[in-house]
PDB file of C-alpha atoms and ligand atoms in Angstrom:
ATOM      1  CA  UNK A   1     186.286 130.422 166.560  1.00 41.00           C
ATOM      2  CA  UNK A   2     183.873 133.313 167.759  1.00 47.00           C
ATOM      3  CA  UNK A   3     180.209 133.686 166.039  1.00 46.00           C
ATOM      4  CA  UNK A   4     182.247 136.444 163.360  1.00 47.00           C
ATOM      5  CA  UNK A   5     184.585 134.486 162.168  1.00 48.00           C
ATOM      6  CA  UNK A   6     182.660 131.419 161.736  1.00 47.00           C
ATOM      7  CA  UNK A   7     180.219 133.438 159.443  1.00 52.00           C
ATOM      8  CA  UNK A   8     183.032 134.834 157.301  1.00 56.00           C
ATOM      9  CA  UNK A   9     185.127 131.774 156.875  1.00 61.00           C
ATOM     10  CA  UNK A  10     181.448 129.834 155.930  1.00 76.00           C
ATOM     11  CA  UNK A  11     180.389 130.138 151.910  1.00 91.00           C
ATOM     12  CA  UNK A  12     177.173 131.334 152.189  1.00 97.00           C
ATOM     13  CA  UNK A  13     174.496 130.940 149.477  1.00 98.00           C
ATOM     14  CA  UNK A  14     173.323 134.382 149.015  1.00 98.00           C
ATOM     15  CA  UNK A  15     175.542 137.301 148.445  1.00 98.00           C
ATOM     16  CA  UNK A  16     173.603 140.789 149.207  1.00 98.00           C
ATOM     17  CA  UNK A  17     175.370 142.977 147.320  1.00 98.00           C
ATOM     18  CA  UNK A  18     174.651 147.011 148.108  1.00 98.00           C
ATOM     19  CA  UNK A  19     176.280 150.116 146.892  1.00 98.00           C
ATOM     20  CA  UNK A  20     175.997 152.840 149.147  1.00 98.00           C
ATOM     21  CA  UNK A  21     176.847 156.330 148.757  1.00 98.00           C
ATOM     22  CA  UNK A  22     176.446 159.127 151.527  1.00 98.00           C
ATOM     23  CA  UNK A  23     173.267 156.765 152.966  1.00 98.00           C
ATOM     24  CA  UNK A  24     174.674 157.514 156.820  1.00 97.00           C
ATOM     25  CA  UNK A  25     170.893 158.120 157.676  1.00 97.00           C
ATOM     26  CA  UNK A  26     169.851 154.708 156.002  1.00 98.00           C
ATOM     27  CA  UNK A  27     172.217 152.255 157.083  1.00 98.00           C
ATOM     28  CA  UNK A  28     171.166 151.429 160.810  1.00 98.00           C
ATOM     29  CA  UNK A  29     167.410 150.613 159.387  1.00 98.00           C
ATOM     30  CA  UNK A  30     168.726 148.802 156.382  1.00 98.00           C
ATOM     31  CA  UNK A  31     170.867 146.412 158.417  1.00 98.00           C
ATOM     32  CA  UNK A  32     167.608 146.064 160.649  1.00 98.00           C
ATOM     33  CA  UNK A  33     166.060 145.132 158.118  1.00 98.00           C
ATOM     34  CA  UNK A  34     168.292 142.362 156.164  1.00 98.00           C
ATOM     35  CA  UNK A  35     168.006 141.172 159.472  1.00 98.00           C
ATOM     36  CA  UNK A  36     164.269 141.210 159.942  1.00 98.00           C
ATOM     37  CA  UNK A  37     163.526 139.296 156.206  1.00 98.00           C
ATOM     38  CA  UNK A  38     166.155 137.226 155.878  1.00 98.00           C
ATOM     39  CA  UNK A  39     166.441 135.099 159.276  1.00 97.00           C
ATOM     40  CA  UNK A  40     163.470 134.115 158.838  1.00 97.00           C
ATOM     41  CA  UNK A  41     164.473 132.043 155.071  1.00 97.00           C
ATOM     42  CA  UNK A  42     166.849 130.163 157.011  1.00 95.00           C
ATOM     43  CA  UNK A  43     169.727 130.672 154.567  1.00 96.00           C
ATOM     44  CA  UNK A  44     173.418 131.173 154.455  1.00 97.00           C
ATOM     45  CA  UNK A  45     173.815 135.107 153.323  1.00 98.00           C
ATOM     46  CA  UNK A  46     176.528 137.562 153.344  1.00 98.00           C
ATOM     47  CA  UNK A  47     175.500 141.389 152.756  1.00 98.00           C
ATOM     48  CA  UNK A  48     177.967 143.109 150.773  1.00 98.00           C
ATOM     49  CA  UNK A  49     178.071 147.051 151.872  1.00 98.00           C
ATOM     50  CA  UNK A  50     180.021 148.632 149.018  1.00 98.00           C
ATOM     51  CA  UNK A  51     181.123 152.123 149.831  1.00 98.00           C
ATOM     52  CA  UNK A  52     181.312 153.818 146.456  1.00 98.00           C
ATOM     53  CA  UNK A  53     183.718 157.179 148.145  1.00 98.00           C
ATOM     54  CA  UNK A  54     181.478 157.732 151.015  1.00 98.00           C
ATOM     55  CA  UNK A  55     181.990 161.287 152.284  1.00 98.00           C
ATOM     56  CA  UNK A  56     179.520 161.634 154.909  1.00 98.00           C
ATOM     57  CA  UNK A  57     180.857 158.807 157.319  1.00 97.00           C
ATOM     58  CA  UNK A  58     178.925 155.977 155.721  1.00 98.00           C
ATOM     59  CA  UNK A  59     182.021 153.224 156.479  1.00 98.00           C
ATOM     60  CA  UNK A  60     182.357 153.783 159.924  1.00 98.00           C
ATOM     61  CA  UNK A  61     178.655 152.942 160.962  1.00 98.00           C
ATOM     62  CA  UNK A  62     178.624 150.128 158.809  1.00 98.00           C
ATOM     63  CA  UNK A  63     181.885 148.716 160.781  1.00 98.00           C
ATOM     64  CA  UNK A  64     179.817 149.926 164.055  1.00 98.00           C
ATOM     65  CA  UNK A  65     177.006 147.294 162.568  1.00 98.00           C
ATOM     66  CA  UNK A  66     179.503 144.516 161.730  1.00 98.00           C
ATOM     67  CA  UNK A  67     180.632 144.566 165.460  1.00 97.00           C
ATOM     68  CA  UNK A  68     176.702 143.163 166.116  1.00 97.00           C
ATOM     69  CA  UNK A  69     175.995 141.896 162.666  1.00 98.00           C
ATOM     70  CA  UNK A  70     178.793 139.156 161.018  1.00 97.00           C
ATOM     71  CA  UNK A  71     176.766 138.927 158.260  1.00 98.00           C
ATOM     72  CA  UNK A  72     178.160 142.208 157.044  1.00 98.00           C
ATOM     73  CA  UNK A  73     181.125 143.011 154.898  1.00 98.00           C
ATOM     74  CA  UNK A  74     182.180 146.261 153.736  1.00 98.00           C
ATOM     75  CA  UNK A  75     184.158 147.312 150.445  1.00 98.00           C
ATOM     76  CA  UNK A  76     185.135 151.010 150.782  1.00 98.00           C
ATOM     77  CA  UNK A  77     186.350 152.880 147.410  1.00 98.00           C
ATOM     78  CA  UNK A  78     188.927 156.087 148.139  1.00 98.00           C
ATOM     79  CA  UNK A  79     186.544 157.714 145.633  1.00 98.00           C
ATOM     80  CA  UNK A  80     183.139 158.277 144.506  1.00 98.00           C
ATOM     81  CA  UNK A  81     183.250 155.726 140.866  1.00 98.00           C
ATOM     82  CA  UNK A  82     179.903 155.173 140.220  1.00 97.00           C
ATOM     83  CA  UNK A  83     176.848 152.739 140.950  1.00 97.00           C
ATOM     84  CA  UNK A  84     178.172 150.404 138.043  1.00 97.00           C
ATOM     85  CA  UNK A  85     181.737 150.134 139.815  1.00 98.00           C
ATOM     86  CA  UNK A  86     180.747 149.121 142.898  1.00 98.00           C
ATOM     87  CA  UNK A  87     178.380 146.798 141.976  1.00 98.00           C
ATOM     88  CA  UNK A  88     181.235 145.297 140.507  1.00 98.00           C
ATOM     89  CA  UNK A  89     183.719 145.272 142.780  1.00 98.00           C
ATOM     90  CA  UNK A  90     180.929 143.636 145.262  1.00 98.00           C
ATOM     91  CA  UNK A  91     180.168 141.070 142.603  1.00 98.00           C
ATOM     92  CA  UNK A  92     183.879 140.214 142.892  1.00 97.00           C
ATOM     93  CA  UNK A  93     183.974 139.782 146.172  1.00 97.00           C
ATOM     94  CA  UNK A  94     180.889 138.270 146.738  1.00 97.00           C
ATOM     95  CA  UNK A  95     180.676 134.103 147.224  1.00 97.00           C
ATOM     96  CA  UNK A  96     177.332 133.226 147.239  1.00 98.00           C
ATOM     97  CA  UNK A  97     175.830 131.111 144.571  1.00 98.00           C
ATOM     98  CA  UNK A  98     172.985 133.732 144.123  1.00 98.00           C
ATOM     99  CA  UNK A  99     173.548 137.540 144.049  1.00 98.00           C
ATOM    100  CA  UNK A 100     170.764 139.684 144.956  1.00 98.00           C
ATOM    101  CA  UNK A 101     171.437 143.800 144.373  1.00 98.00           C
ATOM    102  CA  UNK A 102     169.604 146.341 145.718  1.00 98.00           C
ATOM    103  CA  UNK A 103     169.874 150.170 146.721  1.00 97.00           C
ATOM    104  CA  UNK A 104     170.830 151.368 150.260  1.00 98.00           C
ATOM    105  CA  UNK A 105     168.453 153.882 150.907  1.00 97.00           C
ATOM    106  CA  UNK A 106     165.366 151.320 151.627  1.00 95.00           C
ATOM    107  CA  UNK A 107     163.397 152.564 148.466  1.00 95.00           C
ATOM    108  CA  UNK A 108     163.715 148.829 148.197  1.00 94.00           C
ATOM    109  CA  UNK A 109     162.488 146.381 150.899  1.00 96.00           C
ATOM    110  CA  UNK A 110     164.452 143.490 151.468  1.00 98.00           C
ATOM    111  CA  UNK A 111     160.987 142.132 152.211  1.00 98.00           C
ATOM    112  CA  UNK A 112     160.625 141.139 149.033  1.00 98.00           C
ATOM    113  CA  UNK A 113     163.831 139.438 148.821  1.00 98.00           C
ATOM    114  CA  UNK A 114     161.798 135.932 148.896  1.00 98.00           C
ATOM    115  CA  UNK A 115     159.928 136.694 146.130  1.00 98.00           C
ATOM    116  CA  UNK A 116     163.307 136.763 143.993  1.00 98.00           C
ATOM    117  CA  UNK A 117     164.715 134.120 145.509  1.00 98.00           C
ATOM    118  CA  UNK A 118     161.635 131.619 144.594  1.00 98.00           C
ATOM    119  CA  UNK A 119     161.462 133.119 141.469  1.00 98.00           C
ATOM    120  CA  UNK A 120     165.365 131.566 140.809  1.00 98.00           C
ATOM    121  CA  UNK A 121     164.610 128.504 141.313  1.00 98.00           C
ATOM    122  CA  UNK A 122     163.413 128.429 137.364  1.00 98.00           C
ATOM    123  CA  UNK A 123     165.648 131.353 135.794  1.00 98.00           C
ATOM    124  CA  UNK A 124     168.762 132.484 135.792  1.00 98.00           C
ATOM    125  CA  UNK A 125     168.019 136.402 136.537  1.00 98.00           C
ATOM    126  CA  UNK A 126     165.021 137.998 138.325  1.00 98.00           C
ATOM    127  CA  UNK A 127     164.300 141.485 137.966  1.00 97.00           C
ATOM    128  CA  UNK A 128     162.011 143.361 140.322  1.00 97.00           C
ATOM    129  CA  UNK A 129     159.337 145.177 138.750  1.00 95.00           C
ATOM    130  CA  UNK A 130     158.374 148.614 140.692  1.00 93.00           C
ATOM    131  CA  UNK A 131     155.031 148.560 139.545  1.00 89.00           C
ATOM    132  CA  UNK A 132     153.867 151.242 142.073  1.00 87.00           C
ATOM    133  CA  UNK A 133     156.626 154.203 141.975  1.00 85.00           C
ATOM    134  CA  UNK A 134     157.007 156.140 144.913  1.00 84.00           C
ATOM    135  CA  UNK A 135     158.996 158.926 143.451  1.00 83.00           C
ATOM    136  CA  UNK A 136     157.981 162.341 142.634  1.00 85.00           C
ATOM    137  CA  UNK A 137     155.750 162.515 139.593  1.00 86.00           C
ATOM    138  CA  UNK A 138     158.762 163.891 136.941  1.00 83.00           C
ATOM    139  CA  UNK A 139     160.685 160.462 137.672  1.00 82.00           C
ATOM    140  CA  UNK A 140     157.664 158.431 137.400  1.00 85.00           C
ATOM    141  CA  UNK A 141     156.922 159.712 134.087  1.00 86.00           C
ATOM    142  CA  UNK A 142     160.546 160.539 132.546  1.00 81.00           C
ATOM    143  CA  UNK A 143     161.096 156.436 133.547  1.00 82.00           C
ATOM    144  CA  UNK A 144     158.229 155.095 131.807  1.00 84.00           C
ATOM    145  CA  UNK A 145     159.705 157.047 129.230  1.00 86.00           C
ATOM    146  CA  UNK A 146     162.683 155.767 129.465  1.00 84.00           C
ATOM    147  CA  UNK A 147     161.786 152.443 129.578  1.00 85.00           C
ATOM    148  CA  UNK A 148     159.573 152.824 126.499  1.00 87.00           C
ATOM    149  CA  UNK A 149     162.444 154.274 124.842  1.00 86.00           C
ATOM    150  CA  UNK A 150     164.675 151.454 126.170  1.00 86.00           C
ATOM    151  CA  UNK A 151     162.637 148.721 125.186  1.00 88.00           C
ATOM    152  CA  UNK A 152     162.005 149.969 121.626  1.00 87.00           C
ATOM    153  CA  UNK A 153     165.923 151.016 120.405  1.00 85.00           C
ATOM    154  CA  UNK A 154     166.933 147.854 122.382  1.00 83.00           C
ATOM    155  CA  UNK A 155     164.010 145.459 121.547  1.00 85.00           C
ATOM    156  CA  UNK A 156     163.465 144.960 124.873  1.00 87.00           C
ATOM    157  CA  UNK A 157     160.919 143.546 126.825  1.00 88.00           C
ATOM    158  CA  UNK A 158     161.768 144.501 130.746  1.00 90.00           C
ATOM    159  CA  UNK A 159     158.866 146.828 132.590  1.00 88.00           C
ATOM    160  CA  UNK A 160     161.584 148.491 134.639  1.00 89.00           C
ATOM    161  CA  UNK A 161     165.691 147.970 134.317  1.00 87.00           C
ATOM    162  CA  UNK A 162     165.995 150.765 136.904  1.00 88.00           C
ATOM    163  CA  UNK A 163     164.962 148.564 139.983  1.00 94.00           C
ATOM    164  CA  UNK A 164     167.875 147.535 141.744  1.00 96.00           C
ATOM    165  CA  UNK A 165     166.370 144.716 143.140  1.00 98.00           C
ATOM    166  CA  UNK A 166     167.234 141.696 141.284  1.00 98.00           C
ATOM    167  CA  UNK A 167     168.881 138.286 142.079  1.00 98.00           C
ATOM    168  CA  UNK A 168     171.218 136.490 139.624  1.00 98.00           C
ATOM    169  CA  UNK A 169     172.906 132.659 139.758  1.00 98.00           C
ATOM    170  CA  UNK A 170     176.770 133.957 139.956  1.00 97.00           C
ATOM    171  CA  UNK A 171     177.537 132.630 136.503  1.00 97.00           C
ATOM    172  CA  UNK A 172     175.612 135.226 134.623  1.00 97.00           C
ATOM    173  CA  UNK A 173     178.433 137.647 135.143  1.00 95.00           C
ATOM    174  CA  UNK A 174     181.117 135.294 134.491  1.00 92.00           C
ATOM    175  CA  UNK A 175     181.632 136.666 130.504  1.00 90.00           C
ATOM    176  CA  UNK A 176     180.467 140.031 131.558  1.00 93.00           C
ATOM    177  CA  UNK A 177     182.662 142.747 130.805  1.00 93.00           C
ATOM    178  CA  UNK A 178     181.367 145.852 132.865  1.00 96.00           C
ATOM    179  CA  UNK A 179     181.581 149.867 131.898  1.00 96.00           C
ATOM    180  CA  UNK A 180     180.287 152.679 133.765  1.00 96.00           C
ATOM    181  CA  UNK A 181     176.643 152.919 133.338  1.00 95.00           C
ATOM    182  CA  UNK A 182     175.774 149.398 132.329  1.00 95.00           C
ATOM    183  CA  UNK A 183     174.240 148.450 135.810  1.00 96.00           C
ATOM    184  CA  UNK A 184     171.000 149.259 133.941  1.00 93.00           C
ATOM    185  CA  UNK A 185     171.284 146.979 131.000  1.00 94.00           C
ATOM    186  CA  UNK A 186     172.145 143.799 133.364  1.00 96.00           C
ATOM    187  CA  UNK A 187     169.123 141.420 132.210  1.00 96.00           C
ATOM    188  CA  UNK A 188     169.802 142.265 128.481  1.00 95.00           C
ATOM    189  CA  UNK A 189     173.502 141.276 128.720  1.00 95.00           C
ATOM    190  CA  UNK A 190     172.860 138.326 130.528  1.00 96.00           C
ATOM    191  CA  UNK A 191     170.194 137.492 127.356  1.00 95.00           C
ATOM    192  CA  UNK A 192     172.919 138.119 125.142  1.00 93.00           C
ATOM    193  CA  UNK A 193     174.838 135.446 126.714  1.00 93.00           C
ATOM    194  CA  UNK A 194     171.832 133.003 126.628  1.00 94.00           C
ATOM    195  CA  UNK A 195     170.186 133.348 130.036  1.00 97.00           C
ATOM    196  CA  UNK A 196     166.764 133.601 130.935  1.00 98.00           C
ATOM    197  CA  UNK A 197     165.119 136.649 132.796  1.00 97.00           C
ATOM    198  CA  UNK A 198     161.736 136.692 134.551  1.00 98.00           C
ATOM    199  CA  UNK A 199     160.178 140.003 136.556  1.00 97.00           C
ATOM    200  CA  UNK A 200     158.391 139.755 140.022  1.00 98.00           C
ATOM    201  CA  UNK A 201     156.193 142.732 141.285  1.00 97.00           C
ATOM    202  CA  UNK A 202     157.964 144.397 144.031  1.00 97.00           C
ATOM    203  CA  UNK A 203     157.123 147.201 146.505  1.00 96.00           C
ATOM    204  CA  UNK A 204     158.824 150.631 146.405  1.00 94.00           C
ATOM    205  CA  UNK A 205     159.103 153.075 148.878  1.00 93.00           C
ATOM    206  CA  UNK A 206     159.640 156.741 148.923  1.00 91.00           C
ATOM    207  CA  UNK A 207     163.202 157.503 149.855  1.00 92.00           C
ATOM    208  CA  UNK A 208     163.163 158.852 153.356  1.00 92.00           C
ATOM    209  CA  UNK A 209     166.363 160.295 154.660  1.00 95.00           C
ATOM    210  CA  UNK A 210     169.388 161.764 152.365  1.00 95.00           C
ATOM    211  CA  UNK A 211     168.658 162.444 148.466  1.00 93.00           C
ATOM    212  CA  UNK A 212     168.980 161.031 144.903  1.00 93.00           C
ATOM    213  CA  UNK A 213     172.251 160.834 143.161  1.00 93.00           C
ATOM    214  CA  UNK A 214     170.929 161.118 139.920  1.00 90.00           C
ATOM    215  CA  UNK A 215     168.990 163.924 138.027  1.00 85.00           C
ATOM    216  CA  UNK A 216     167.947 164.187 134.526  1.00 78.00           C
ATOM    217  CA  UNK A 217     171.400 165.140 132.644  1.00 79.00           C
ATOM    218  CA  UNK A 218     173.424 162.502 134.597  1.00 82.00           C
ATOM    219  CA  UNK A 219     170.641 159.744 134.229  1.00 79.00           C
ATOM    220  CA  UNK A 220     168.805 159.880 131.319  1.00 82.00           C
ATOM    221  CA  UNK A 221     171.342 161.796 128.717  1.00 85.00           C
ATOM    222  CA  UNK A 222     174.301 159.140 130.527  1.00 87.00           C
ATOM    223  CA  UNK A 223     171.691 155.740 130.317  1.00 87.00           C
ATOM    224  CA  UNK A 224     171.074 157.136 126.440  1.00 90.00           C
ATOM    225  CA  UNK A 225     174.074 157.061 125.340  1.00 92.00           C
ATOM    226  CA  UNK A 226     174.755 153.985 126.878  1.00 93.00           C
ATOM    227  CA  UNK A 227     171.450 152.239 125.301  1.00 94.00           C
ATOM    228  CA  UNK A 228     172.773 153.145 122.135  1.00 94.00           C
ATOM    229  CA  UNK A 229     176.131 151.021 123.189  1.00 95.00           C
ATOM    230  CA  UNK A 230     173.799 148.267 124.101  1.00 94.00           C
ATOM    231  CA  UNK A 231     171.754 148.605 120.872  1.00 95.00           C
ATOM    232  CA  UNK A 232     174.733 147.973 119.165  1.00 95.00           C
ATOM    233  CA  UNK A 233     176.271 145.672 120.512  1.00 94.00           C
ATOM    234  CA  UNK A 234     173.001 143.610 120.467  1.00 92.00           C
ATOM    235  CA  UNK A 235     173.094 143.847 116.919  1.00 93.00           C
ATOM    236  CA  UNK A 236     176.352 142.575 115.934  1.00 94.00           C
ATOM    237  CA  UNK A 237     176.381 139.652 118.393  1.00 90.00           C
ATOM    238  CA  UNK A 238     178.144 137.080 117.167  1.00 89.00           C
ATOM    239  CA  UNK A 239     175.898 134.020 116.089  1.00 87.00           C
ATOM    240  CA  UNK A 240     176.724 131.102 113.705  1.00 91.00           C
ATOM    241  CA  UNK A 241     176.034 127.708 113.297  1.00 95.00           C
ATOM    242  CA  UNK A 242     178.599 125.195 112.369  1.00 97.00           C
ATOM    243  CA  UNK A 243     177.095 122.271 109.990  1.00 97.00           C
ATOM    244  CA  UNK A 244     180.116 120.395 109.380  1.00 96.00           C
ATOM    245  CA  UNK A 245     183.884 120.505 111.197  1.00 95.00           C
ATOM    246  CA  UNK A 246     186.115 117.903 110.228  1.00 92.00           C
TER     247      UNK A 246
HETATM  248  N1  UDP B   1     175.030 154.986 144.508  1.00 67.38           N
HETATM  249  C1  UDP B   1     176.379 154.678 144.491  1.00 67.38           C
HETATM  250  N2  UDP B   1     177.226 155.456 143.753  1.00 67.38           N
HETATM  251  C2  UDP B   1     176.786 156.515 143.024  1.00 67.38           C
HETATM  252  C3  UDP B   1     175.391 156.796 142.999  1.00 67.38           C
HETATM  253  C4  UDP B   1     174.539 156.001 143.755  1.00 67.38           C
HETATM  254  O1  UDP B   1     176.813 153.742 145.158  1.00 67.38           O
HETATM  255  O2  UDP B   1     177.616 157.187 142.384  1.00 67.38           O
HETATM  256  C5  UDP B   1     174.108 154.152 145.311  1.00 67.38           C
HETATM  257  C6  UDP B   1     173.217 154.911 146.276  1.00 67.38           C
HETATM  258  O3  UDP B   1     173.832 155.123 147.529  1.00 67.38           O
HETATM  259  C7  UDP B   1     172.002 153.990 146.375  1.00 67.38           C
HETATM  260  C8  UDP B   1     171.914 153.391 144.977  1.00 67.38           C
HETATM  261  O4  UDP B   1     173.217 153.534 144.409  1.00 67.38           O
HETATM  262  O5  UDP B   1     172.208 152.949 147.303  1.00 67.38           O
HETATM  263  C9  UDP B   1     170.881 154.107 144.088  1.00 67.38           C
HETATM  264  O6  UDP B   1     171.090 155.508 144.132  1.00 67.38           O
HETATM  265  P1  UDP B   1     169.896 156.538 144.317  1.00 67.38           P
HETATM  266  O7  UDP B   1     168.992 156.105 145.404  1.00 67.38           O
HETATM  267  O8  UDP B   1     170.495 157.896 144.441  1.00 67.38           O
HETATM  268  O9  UDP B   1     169.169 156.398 142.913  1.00 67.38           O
HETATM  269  P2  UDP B   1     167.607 156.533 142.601  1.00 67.38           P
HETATM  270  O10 UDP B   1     166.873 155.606 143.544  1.00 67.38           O
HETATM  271  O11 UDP B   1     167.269 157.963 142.843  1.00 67.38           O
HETATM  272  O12 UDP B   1     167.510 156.083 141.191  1.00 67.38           O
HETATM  273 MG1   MG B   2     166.950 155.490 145.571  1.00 67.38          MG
END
């Protein structure tokens, strides 16, 4: 059995699990550095490359990095179907005990992927908190708003749902039913169904090569429409209390 297939066949612990969607320019540094932070923890891991429709030749560097790198997998969509879907289909595939998400395009450092992962240890979900943005100013201030909106119509209590980088024990998403869109209302869901959420401070980083796929009609008008979804269904949860059953 060569080094690759040893690595696949192996259940690892922790299941990296990143959507990526035209990030050609990204990819090499990203798998760098996985590499770089996560050798060091001394852990099982699997990264999880899902290719949400890729149009720019995203899939075939990341199988160029899995020739040197069997700690890679890639999922490849025939279309473009959204950050939500592919999180999901990695989630699906991946087999680690703990899933950790985070964006391709290094505005996240898996540097901080330790922080999360000691942060587990007592919760079921960690979300990281970008508490210094790197974005231009009109995201900085349309997501505080939209947090502030987010935590009031939602009674919520999360600094920032929009970081991807957050680990989870597998089980949260085991009664999960996904849509398109909810990949920003994970830690509420996961509340819903009784488990508990902490936030660690994380870095962020301003987004070097390639560009956002979001702007302000397909973000914020799509993630309010969706908090109202989540507003509801937070209020009719189902919750009773049986005193007697014969
Ligand atoms: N992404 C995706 N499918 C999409 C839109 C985005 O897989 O339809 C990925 C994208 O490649 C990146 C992550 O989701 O890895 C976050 O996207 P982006 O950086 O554009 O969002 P922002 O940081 O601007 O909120
Ligand atoms: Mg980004």
């Amino acid at each position: 059995m060569n080094m690759s297939e040893q690595t696949k066949s192996h259940k690892p612990e922790i299941s990296i699990v990143i959507p990526v969607y035209n990030e050609r320019e990204n990819l090499i540094l990203l798998d760098e550095e996985i590499t770089k932070h996560m050798q060091p923890l001394s852990k099982e891991y699997e990264v999880l490359l899902v290719d949400d429709g890729s149009t720019d030749g995203s899939s075939e560097i990341i199988r160029t990095l899995q020739s040197d790198n069997p700690h890679l997998r890639l999922i490849r969509f025939g279309h473009n179907h959204g950050q939500t879907a592919a999180f999901s289909a990695g989630f699906n595939k991946a087999r680690g005990d703990i899933i950790v998400t985070m964006d391709a395009d290094l505005q996240n450092s898996p540097a901080d992927i330790h922080l999360l992962l000691d942060a587990i240890k007592d919760y079921d979900v960690v979300c990281g908190w970008r508490h210094k943005r790197n974005d231009p100013w009109i995201r900085k201030v349309s997501s505080k708003i939209a947090n502030a909106v987010r935590n009031s119509l939602s009674e919520e209590t999360i600094a920032d749902t929009g970081c991807s980088l957050k680990a989870f024990r597998r089980e949260c998403f085991k009664n999960i039913k996904l849509y398109n869109g909810l990949h920003r209302f994970f830690p509420t869901l996961m509340k819903m169904e009784g488990f508990t959420v902490t936030q660690v401070k994380v870095g962020h980083y301003p987004r070097i090569h390639g560009h956002s796929k979001y702007n302000i009609r397909n973000r914020l008008l799509a993630s309010f429409k969706d908090l109202l979804a989540i507003r509801w269904m937070k209020k009719r949860t189902i919750n009773y209390d049986i005193v007697e059953e014969d």
